[in-house]
Short mmCIF file of C-alpha atoms and ligand atoms in Angstrom, two decimals:
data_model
loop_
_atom_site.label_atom_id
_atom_site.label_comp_id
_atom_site.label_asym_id
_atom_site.label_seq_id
_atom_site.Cartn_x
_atom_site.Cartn_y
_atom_site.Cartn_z
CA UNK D 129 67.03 20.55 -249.47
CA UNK D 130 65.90 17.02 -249.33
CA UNK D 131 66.30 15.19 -246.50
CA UNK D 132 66.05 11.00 -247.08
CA UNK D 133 66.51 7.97 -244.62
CA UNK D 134 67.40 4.81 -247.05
CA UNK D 135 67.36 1.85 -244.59
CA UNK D 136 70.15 -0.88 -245.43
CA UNK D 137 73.76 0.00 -246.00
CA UNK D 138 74.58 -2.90 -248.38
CA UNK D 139 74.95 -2.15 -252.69
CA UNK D 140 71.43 -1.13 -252.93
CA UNK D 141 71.30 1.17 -249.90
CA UNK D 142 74.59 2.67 -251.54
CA UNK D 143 73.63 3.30 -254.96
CA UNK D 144 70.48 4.10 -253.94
CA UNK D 145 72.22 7.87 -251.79
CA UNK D 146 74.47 7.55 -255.23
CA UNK D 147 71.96 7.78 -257.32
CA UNK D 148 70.06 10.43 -254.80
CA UNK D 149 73.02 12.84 -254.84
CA UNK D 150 73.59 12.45 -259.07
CA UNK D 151 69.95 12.67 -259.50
CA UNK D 152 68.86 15.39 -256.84
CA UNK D 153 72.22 17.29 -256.81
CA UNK D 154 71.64 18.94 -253.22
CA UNK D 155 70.29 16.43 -251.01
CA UNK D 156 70.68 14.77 -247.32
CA UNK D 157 70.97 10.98 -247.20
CA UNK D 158 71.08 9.34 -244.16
CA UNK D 159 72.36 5.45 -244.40
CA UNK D 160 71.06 3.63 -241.64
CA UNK D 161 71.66 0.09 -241.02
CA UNK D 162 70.93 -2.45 -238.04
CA UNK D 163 74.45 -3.75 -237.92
CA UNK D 164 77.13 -1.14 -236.64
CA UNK D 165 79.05 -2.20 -239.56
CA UNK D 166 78.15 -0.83 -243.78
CA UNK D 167 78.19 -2.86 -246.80
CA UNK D 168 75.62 -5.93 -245.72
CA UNK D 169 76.18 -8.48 -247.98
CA UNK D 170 79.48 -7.07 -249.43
CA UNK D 171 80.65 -8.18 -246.04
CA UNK D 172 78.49 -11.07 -244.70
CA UNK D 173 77.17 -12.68 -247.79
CA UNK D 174 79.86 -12.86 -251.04
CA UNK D 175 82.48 -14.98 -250.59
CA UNK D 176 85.48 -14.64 -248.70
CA UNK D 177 87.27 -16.01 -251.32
CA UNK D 178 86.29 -13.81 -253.72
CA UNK D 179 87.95 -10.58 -252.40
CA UNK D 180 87.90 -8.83 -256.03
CA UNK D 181 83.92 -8.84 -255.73
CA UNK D 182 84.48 -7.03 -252.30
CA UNK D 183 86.47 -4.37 -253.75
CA UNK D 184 83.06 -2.51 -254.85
CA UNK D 185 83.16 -0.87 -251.24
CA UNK D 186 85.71 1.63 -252.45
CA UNK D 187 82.94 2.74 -254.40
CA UNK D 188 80.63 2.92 -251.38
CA UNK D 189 83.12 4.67 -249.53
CA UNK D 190 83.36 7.58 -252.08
CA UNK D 191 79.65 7.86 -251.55
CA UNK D 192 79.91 7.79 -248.11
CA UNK D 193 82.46 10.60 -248.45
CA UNK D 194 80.50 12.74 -250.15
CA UNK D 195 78.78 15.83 -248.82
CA UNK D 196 75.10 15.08 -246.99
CA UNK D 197 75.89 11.78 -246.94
CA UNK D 198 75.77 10.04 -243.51
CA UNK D 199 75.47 6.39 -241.72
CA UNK D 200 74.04 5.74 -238.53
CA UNK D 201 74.68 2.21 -237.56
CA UNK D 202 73.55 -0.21 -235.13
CA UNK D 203 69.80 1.37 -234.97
CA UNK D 204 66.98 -1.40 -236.00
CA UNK D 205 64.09 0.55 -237.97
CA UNK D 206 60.64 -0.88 -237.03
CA UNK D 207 62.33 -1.89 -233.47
CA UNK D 208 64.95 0.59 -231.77
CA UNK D 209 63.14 3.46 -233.93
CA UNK D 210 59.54 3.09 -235.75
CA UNK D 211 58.56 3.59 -239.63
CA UNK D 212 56.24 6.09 -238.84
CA UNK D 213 58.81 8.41 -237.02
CA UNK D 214 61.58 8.01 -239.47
CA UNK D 215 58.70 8.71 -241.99
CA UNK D 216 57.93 11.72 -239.96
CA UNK D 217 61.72 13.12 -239.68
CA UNK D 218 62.32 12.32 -243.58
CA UNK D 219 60.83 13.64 -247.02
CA UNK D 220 61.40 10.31 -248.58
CA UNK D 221 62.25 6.80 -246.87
CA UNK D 222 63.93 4.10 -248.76
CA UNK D 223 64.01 0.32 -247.72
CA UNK D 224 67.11 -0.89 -249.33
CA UNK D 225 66.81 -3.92 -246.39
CA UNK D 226 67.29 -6.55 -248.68
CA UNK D 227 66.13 -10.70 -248.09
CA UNK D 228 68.25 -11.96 -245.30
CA UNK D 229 66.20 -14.72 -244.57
CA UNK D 230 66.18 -17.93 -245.66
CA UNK D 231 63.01 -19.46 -247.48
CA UNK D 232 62.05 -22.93 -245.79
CA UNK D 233 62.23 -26.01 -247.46
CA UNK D 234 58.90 -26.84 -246.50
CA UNK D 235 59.72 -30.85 -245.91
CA UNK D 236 60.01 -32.60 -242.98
CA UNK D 237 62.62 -32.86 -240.69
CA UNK D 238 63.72 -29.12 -241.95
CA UNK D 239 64.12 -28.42 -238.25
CA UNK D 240 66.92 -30.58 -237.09
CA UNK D 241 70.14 -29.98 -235.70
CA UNK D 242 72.41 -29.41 -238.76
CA UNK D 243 70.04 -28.26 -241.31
CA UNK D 244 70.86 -24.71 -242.19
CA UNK D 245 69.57 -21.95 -244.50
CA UNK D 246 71.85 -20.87 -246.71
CA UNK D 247 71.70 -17.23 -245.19
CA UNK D 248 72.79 -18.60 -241.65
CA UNK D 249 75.53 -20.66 -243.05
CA UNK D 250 76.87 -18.25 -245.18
CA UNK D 251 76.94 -15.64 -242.32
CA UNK D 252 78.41 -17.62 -240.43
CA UNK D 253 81.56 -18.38 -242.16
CA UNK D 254 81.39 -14.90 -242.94
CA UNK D 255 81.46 -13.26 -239.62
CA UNK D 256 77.89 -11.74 -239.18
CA UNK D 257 76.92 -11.33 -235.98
CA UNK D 258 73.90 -12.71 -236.18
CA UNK D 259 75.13 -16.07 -236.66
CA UNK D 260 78.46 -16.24 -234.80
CA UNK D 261 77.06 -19.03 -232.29
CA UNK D 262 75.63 -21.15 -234.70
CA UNK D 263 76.40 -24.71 -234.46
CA UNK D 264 78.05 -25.89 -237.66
CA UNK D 265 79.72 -29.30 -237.69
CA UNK D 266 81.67 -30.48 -240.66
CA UNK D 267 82.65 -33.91 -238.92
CA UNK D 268 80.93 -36.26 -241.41
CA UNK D 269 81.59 -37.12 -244.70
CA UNK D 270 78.10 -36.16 -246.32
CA UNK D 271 77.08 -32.44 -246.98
CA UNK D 272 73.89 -32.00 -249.41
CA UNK D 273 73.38 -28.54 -250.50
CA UNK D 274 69.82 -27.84 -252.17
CA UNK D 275 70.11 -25.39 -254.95
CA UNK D 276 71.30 -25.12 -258.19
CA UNK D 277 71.91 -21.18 -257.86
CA UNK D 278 75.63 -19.26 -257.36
CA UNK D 279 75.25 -19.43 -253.74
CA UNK D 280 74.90 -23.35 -253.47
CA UNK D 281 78.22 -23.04 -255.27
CA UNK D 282 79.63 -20.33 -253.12
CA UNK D 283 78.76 -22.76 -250.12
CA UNK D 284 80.21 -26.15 -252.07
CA UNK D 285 83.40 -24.54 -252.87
CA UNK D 286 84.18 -22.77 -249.67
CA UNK D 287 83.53 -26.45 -247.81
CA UNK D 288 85.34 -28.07 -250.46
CA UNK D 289 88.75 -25.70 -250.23
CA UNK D 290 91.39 -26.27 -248.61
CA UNK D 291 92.86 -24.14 -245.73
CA UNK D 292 95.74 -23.14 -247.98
CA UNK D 293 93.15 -21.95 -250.47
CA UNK D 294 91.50 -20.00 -248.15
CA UNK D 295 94.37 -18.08 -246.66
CA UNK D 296 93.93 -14.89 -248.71
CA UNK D 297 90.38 -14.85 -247.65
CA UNK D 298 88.27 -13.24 -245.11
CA UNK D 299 86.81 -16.29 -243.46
CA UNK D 300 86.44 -15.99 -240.07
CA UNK D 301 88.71 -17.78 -237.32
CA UNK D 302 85.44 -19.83 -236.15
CA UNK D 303 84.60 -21.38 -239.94
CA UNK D 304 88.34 -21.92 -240.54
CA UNK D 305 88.98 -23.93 -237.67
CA UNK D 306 85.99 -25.98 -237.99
CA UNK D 307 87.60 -26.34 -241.87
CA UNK D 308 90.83 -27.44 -240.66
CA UNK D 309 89.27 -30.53 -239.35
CA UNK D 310 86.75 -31.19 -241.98
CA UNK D 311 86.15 -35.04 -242.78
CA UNK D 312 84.20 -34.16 -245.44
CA UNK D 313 84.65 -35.89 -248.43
CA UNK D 314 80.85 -35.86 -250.44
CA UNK D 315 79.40 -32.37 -251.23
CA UNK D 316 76.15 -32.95 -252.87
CA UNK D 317 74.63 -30.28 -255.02
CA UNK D 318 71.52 -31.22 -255.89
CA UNK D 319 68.61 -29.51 -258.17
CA UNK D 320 65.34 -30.49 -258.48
CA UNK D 321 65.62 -29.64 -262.29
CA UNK D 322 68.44 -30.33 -265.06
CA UNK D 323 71.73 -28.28 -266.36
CA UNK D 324 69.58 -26.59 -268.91
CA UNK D 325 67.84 -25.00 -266.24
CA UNK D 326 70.12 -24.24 -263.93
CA UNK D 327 71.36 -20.81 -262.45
CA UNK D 328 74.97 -20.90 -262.06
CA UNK D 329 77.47 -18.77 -263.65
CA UNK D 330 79.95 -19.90 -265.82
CA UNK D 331 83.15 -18.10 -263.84
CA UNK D 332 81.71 -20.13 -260.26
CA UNK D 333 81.51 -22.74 -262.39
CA UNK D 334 84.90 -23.00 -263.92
CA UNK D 335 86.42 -22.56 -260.42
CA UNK D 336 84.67 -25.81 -258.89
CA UNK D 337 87.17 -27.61 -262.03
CA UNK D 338 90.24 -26.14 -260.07
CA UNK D 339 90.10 -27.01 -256.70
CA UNK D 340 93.66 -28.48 -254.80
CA UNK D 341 91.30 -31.15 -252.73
CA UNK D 342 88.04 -31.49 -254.59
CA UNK D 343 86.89 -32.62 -257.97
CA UNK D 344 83.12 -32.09 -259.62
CA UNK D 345 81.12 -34.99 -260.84
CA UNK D 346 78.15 -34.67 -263.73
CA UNK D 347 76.73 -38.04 -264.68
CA UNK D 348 77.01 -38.39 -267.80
CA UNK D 349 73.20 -39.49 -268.64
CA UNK D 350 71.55 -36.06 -267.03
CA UNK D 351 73.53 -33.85 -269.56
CA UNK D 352 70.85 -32.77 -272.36
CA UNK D 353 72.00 -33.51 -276.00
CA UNK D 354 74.95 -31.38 -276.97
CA UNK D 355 73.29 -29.88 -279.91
CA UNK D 356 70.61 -28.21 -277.70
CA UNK D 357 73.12 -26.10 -276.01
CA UNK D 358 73.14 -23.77 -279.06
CA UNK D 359 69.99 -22.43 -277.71
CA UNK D 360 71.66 -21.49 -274.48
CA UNK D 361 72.11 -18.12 -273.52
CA UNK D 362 75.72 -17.87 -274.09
CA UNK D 363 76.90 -17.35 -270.28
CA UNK D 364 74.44 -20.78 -269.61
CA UNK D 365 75.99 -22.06 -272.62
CA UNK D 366 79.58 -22.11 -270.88
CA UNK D 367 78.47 -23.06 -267.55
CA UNK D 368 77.21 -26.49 -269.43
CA UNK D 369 80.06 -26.32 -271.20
CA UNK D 370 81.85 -26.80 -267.94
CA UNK D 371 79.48 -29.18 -266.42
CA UNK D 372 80.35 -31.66 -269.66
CA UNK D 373 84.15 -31.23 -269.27
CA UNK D 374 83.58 -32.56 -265.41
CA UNK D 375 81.48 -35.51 -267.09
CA UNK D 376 84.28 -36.17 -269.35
CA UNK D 377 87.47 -36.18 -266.61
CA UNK D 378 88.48 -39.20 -265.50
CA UNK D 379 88.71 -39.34 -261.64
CA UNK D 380 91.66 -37.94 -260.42
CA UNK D 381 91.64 -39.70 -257.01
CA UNK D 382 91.14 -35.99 -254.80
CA UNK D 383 89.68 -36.99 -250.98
CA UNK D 384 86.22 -34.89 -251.88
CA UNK D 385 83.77 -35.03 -254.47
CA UNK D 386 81.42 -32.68 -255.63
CA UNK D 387 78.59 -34.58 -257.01
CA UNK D 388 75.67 -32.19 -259.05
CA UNK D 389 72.93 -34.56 -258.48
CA UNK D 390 70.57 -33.06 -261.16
CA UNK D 391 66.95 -33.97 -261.46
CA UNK D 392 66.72 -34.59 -257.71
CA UNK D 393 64.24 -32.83 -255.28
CA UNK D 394 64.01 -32.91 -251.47
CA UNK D 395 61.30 -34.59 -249.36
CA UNK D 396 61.89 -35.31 -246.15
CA UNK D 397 65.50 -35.32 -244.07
CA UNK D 398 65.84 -37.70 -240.90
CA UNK D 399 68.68 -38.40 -238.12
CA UNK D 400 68.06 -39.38 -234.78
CA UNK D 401 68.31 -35.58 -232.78
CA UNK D 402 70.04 -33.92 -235.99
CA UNK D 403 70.40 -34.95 -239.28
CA UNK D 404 71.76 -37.83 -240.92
CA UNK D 405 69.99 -38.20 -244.13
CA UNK D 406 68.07 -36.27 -246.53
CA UNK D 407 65.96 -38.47 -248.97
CA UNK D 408 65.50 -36.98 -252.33
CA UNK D 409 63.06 -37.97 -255.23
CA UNK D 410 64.05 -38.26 -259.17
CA UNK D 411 62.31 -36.09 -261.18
CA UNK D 412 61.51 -35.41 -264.68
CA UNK D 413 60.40 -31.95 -266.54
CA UNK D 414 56.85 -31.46 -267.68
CA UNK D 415 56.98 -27.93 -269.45
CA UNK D 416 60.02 -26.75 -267.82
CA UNK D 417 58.78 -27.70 -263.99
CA UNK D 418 60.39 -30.79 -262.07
CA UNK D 419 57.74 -33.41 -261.24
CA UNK D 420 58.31 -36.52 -258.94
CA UNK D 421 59.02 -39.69 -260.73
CA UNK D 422 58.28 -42.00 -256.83
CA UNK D 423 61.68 -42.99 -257.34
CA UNK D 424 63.76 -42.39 -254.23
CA UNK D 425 67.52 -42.04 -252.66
CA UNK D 426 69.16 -41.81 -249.68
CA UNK D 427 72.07 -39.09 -248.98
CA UNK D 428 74.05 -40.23 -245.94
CA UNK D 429 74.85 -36.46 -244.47
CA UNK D 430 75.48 -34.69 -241.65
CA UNK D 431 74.91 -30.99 -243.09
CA UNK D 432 72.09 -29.87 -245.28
CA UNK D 433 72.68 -26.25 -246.33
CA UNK D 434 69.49 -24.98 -248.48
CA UNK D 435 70.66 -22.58 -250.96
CA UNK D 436 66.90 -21.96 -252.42
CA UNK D 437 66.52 -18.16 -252.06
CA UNK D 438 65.75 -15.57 -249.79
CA UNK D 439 62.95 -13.13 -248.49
CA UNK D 440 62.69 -10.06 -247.09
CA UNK D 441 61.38 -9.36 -243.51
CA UNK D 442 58.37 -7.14 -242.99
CA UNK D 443 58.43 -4.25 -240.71
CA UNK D 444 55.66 -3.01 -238.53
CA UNK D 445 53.72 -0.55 -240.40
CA UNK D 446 55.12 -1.21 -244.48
CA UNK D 447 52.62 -3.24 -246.52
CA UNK D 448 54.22 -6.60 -246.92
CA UNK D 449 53.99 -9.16 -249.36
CA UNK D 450 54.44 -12.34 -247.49
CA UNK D 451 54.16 -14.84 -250.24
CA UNK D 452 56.38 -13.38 -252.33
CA UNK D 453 58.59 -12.46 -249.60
CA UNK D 454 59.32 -8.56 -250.12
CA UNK D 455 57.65 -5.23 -249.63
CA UNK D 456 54.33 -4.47 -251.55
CA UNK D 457 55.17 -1.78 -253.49
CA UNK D 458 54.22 -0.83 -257.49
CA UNK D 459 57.72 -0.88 -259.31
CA UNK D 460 59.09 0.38 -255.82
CA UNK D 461 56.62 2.79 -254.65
CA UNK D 462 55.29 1.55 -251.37
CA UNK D 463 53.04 4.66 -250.35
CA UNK D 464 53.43 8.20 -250.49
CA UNK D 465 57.41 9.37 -249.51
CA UNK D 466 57.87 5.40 -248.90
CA UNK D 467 60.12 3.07 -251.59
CA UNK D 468 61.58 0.14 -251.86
CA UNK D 469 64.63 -0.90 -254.17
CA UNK D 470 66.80 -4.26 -254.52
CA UNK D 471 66.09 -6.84 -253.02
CA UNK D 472 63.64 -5.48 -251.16
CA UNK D 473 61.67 -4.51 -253.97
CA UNK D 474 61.76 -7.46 -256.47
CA UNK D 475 63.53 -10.33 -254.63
CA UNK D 476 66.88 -11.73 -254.67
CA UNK D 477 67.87 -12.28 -258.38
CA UNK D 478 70.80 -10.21 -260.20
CA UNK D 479 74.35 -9.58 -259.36
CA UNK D 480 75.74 -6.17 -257.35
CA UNK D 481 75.83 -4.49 -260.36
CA UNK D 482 71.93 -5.21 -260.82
CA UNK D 483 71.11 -2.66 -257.82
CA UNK D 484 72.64 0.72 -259.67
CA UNK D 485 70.46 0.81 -262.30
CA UNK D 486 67.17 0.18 -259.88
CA UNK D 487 68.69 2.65 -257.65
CA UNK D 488 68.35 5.28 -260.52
CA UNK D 489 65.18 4.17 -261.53
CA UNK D 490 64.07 5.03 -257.50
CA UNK D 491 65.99 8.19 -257.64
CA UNK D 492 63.85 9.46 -260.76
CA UNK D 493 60.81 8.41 -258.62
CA UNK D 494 61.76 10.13 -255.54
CA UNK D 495 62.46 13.17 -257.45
CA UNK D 496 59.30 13.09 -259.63
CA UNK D 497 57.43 12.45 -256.71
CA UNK D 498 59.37 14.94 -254.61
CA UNK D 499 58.82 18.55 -256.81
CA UNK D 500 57.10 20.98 -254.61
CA UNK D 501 58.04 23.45 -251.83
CA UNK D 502 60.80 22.19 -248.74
CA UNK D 503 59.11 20.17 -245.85
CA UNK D 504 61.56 21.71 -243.53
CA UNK D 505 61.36 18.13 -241.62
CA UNK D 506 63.65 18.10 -238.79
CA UNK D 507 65.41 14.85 -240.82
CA UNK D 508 68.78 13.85 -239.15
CA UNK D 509 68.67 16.41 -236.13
CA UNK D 510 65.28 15.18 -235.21
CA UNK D 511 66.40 11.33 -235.73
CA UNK D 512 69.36 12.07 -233.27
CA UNK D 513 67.68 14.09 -230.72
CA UNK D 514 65.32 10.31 -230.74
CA UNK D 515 68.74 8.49 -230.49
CA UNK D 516 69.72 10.67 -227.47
CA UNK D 517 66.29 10.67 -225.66
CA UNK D 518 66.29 6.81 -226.07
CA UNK D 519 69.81 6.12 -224.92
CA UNK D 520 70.47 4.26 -228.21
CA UNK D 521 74.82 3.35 -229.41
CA UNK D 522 74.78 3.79 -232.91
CA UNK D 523 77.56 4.33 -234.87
CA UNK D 524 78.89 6.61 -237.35
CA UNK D 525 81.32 6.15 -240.81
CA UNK D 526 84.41 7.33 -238.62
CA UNK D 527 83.23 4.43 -236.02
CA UNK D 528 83.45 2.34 -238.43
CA UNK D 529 86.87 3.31 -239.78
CA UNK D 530 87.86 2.68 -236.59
CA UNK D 531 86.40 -0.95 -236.93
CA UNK D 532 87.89 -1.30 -240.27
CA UNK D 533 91.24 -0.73 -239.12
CA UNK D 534 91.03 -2.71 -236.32
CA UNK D 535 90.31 -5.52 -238.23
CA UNK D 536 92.75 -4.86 -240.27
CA UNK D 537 95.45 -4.78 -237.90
CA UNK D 538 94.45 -8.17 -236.40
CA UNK D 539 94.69 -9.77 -239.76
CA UNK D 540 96.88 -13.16 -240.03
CA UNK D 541 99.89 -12.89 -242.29
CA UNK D 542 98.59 -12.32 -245.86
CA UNK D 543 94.76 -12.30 -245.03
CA UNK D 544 92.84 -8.94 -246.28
CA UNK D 545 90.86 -8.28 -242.97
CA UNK D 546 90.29 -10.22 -239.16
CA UNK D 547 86.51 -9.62 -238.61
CA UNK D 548 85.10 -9.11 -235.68
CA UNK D 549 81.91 -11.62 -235.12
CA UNK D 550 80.06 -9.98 -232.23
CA UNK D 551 78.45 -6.75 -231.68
CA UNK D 552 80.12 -5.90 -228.49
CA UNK D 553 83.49 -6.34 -230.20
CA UNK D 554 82.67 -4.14 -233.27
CA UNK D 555 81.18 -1.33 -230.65
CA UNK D 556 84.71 -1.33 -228.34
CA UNK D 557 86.63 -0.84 -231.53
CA UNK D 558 84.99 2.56 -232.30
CA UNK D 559 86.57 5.84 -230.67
CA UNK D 560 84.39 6.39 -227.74
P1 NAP C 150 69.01 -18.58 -257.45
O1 NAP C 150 70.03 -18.29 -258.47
O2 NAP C 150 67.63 -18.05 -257.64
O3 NAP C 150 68.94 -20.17 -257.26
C1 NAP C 150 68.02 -20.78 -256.40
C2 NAP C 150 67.99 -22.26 -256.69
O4 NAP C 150 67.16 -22.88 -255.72
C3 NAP C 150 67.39 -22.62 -258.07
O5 NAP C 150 68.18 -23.64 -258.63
C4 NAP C 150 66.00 -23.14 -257.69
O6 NAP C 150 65.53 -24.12 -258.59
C5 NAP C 150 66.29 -23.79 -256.38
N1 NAP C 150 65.11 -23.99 -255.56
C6 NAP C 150 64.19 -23.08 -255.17
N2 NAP C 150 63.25 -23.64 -254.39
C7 NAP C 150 63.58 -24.95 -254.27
C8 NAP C 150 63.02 -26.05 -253.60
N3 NAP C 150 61.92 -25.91 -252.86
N4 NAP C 150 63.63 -27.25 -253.70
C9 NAP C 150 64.75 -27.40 -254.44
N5 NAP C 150 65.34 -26.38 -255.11
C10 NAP C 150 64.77 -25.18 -255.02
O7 NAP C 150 69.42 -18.02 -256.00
P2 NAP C 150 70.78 -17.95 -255.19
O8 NAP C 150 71.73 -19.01 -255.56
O9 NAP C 150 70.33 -17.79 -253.79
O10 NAP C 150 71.40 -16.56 -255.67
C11 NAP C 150 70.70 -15.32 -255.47
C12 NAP C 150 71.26 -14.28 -256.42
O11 NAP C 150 72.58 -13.90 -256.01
C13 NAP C 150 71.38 -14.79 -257.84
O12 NAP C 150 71.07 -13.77 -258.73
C14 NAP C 150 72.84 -15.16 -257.93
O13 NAP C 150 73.37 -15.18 -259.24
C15 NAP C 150 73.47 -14.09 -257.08
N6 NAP C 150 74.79 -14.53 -256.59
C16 NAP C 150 75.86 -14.26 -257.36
C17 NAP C 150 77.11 -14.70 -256.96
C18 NAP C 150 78.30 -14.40 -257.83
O14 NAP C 150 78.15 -13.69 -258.82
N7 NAP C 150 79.45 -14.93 -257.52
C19 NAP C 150 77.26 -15.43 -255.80
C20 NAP C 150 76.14 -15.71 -255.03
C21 NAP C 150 74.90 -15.24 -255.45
P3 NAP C 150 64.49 -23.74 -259.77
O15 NAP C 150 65.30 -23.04 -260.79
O16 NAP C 150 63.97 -25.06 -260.21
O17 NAP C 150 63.44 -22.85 -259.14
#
């Protein structure tokens, strides 16, 4: 039988032993994953507000159910345990890792105090541990968030809701407090290029319209002619659609505005020791790309969240790609018994849905690839006799039903979960 280490336990890690087990019928998948929690950005990158989305996991927990299926938590591949051993223990390794980090801006004055990737920020309100001490203030009235993708409006909309709004969510303690006493009152959303061009999706969209607190602005003179919309893909269609209903509404006197300040891109932020202002230049299209126009503005802010993409992290020993940001591979083959899917593979575009079909397309690979007599590679014994020898604490599925229900049973009235933010917290609520 097949034994295979697929490294990430978020929807493409998933799938991806899904897709093994359909494909494959008999085979060993181990799930292993750097956080001692599953599900990566299930639970640390969609929105706490949108709890429906989250509901996938009862999908991942069937998998996880299923015969040869295991997790090992809390062991870092490439750090705790290298490429070349796992390769050594498994037929077939799969990176299903992902792009949690944030690209750079690439202006000046990225570094200050108060200018965040969009990765940090949303990890932080979401309770990774990774970003549980990060210093987010939301005591000014300016917030400029660069992006005209889903996740500048996941990160507009959770600043602009109110704590009411947010009580059937999953935020974390930390982020709600910090919301509680919020004096912001001008979210920024700004894209270098024009509605036409813009990523969001038309049910994000239609949300920012129905906010207790907050209403969006569109100026009226960056909309494109009407007619052209025909030419839309439909879902773009209806998320201009919405864009010219919030041109059309007459202000309804709310305390925060969401401004889309289209046909704006960033060049420099200042602030004397963090930030207080991000100066943006107008731009124009020239077949389809944004080009400066000289003329520049001044946003008064004290938060700049870039919401501009993600990359993937190399690991010691996997040919890298480093300007694209993911693993060098050839439609996911990296090198002999080595793949890479998701994210990892082709960078962060496409829903959660997105990563079954590329995990089947991997599957086919691995068992194309794969045809030939057993290995008899010492697969997960050999990877916990390592895990013994190096006095590693990993966890296990049942460890984290343990954390699950902890969670669960420190939830506020009405809220789905309580996460835990910290390691150390997550590793006392497991059995032993
Ligand atoms: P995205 O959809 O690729 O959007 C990135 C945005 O950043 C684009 O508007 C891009 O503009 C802009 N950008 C890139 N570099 C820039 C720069 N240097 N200066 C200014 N703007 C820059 O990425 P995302 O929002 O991170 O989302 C990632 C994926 O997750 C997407 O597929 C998204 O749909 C998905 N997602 C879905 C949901 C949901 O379904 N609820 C929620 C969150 C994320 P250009 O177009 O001009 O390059």
């Amino acid at each position: 039988m097949l034994q295979i280490a697929v490294i990430g336990a978020g929807p493409a890690g998933y799938y991806t032993a899904e897709a093994l087990a359909k494909t494959l019928g008999a085979v060993k998948v181990d799930i292993i994953d750097r956080l001692p929690t599953p599900f990566g950005l299930i639970r640390a990158g969609v929105a706490p507000d949108h709890q429906s989305i989250k509901a996938v996991t009862k999908r991942y927990e069937a998998t996880a159910a299923s015969d040869g299926i295991g997790f090992i938590g809390n062991l870092e591949i490439g750090n705790a345990v290298t490429i070349d051993e796992l390769r050594g223990l498994y037929d077939a390794v799969v990176l299903a890792t992902g792009a949690p980090n944030d690209r750079p801006l690439g202006i000046p004055g990225e570094d200050l105090p108060g200018v965040l990737g969009s990765g940090a920020f949303v990890g932080w309100y979401n309770g990774h541990p990774d970003f549980a001490d990060l210093a987010v203030t939301l005591a000014h009235c300016g917030v400029a968030v660069v992006g005209n993708g889903n996740v500048a409006i996941d990160v507009a909309r959770i600043i602009a809701k109110t704590p009411d709004e947010l009580g059937s969510s999953d935020i974390v303690a930390h982020a709600s407090a910090e919301l509680l006493n919020s004096a912001v009152c001008d979210i920024h959303i700004i894209g270098r290029r024009g509605p036409h061009q813009a990523s969001f999706t038309p049910k994000e969209m239609g949300e920012l319209g129905q906010l207790q607190r907050a209403q969006p602005f569109v100026a009226a003179g960056d909309l494109p002619l009407e007619a052209d919309d025909a030419a839309l893909e439909p879902g773009l269609r209806k998320t201009v659609g919405h864009l010219r209903s919030f041109a059309a509404t007459p202000h309804k006197g709310l305390p925060v505005a969401i401004h889309f300040d289209f046909f704006y891109r960033p060049v420099a932020i200042e602030g004397d020791g963090r930030v207080e202002r991000l100066i943006v230049e107008r731009t124009r299209l020239e077949d389809g790309r944004a080009v400066g126009t000289g003329e520049m503005r001044t946003i008064d802010c004290g938060l700049v969240v870039s919401c501009i993409g993600y990359q993937t992290p190399s690991i010691p020993g996997v040919p890298h790609d480093d300007g694209a940001g993911r693993f060098a591979s050839d439609s996911g083959r990296i090198a002999p018994g080595l793949y890479a899917v998701g994210w990892a593979q082709h960078g962060p575009t496409g829903t959660i849905g997105t990563n079954r079909p590329d995990a089947f397309a991997i599957a086919e690979m691995i068992a194309a690839d794969s045809a030939g007599p057993e290995s008899g590679r010492a697969g997960r014994a050999g990877l916990e006799a390592i895990i013994v020898a190096r006095g590693l604490k990993t966890t296990s599925f049942a460890d984290w039903r343990a954390i699950d229900s902890a969670e669960m049973a420190r939830a506020r009235t009405g809220a789905p979960r309580e996460k835990f933010v910290r390691r150390d917290e997550m590793l006392a609520a497991t059995k032993d």
